[in-house]
Amino acid sequence: SFAMATPSHLCKLCVLLSSLSSSRIDAFIVGGPAGQSLVSETHRTSGRMNTPLMVTAERTSEFEKASFDTSIDELPKCPVTNWDADGIDLSRLPPVERTLPHVISRVDVPVGMSEEDYIMSERETLLEQLTADGAVWLRGFDLMKSQDGFRRFYELLELEPCQDPLASVGARAVVNKKNAMYEAVNKPSRAKFFVGMHNEHTFKRTNRLGAFVCFKPAETGGEFLLLDGKKMLREIKPEVLQRLYERGVRFSNAELPFFDFLRNTPLPVKEALQPVFQTIASAGVSAKIDMELELRWDENDEDGLRLLAFSPPQPPVNRHPITKEPVWFCNVHSHSRYLRDSRDGKLPETSGSSKLNRTNMFYGDLSQISDEDLRAIDEATMKNLVYVPMKEGDVVLVDNYQVMHGRSTFTGERLHAVTWFQ
């Protein structure tokens, strides 16, 4: 079959083998919406999908880490996701009587007391409030205007940092390793794109808390966004919510778009080379990516022939690990191609990491979710968005299991960062 390929095809094959065997293989997998700092498109897929190949990744040495790896080795890995979704009665949800976020202002600090002493003295109350309300906004403090001051803040609260859930794929740049700080989608190339609402997690790993800090607000826009996962269960149409819960959901986290040239080869060549490429991609992913992924072929006229990387089926509703209350825990708003295109418009043809990081969402059996149901989720999401216009030194603490976050479009320079906690 190789003998039937043209010189041009064989040249492309050599280039592909080289790229897949290089350290860049891990740059294409985005397992969770945190990857929006790299993602330039979110697209729906159609056509046929077949030949699954499950991959579980374990890196065995520092040498094997890719240059895009954003692991901070001094920190523990992000904890394993706590899935607890069986037997939830969605028809008997109690009302939600809270408004995000709980606000603590600098003027609340007693006269004569330092900010550090105040934060330390209020530690237990603040963390209890965070669990109860889902998000706490600290406004007007001077301590957190510097990177070292921000670190001092979370040390006073005795929070324990962990790596980004997507550390092994380099989806988020490290701002300050010493202070365990990651970039929070500030890139000018992403300024015109709305970062959809999401919990920071992959199927495998989820951080319990996050602290988002503003060092410089955007000239216009760029507000930090919050969405109450408890309230979302009451706001999504009951029939839509029940359908998603019963059938589960599944995300395509990325695509390998290098294979469209195979469509112009004789069918025997195409059929012979597809399993070869799939095996090569599998080897590259399993060597470098700390995720469980299933690779499937997909082919349609709009997107061509490519390999899609799927995370395992998962419930869209989960119980909070401490309160045990059910919450909306589903990244459809950031991952759905239909919703992405509706917000940002169809994006032009691209290449590189932005094309590799296309994402989408399906039912757990990989059947399509209707546009009507996706619109219902979007309507509930946008209705309940909370805009947080953070200023220099402001920090928003987020309980990642019960409150989603995102970011509005902006102009000018925007400098925000985040640290994740166990």
Tab-separated table of C-alpha atoms in Angstrom, residues 21-22 67 76 78 93 153 157 195 211 216 226 319 341 354 369 387 407 417 419:
chain	number	residue	atom	x	y	z
A	21	SER	CA	7.355	12.111	17.438
A	22	SER	CA	8.581	15.508	18.580
A	67	SER	CA	8.870	22.051	26.128
A	76	PRO	CA	1.729	18.290	43.877
A	78	CYS	CA	-3.919	18.555	40.698
A	93	LEU	CA	-33.985	20.486	44.148
A	153	PHE	CA	-2.354	36.322	50.929
A	157	LEU	CA	-5.284	31.442	54.448
A	195	VAL	CA	-14.216	32.693	27.278
A	211	ALA	CA	-7.723	32.354	43.463
A	216	LYS	CA	-3.917	45.352	35.722
A	226	LEU	CA	-19.001	33.849	37.584
A	319	ARG	CA	-22.251	16.447	43.969
A	341	ASP	CA	-19.749	29.935	16.630
A	354	SER	CA	-5.272	26.896	17.243
A	369	ILE	CA	-27.036	17.348	21.115
A	387	TYR	CA	-19.793	40.300	35.900
A	407	ARG	CA	-14.006	36.133	30.873
A	417	ALA	CA	-3.337	35.449	37.014
A	419	THR	CA	-3.350	29.911	41.462
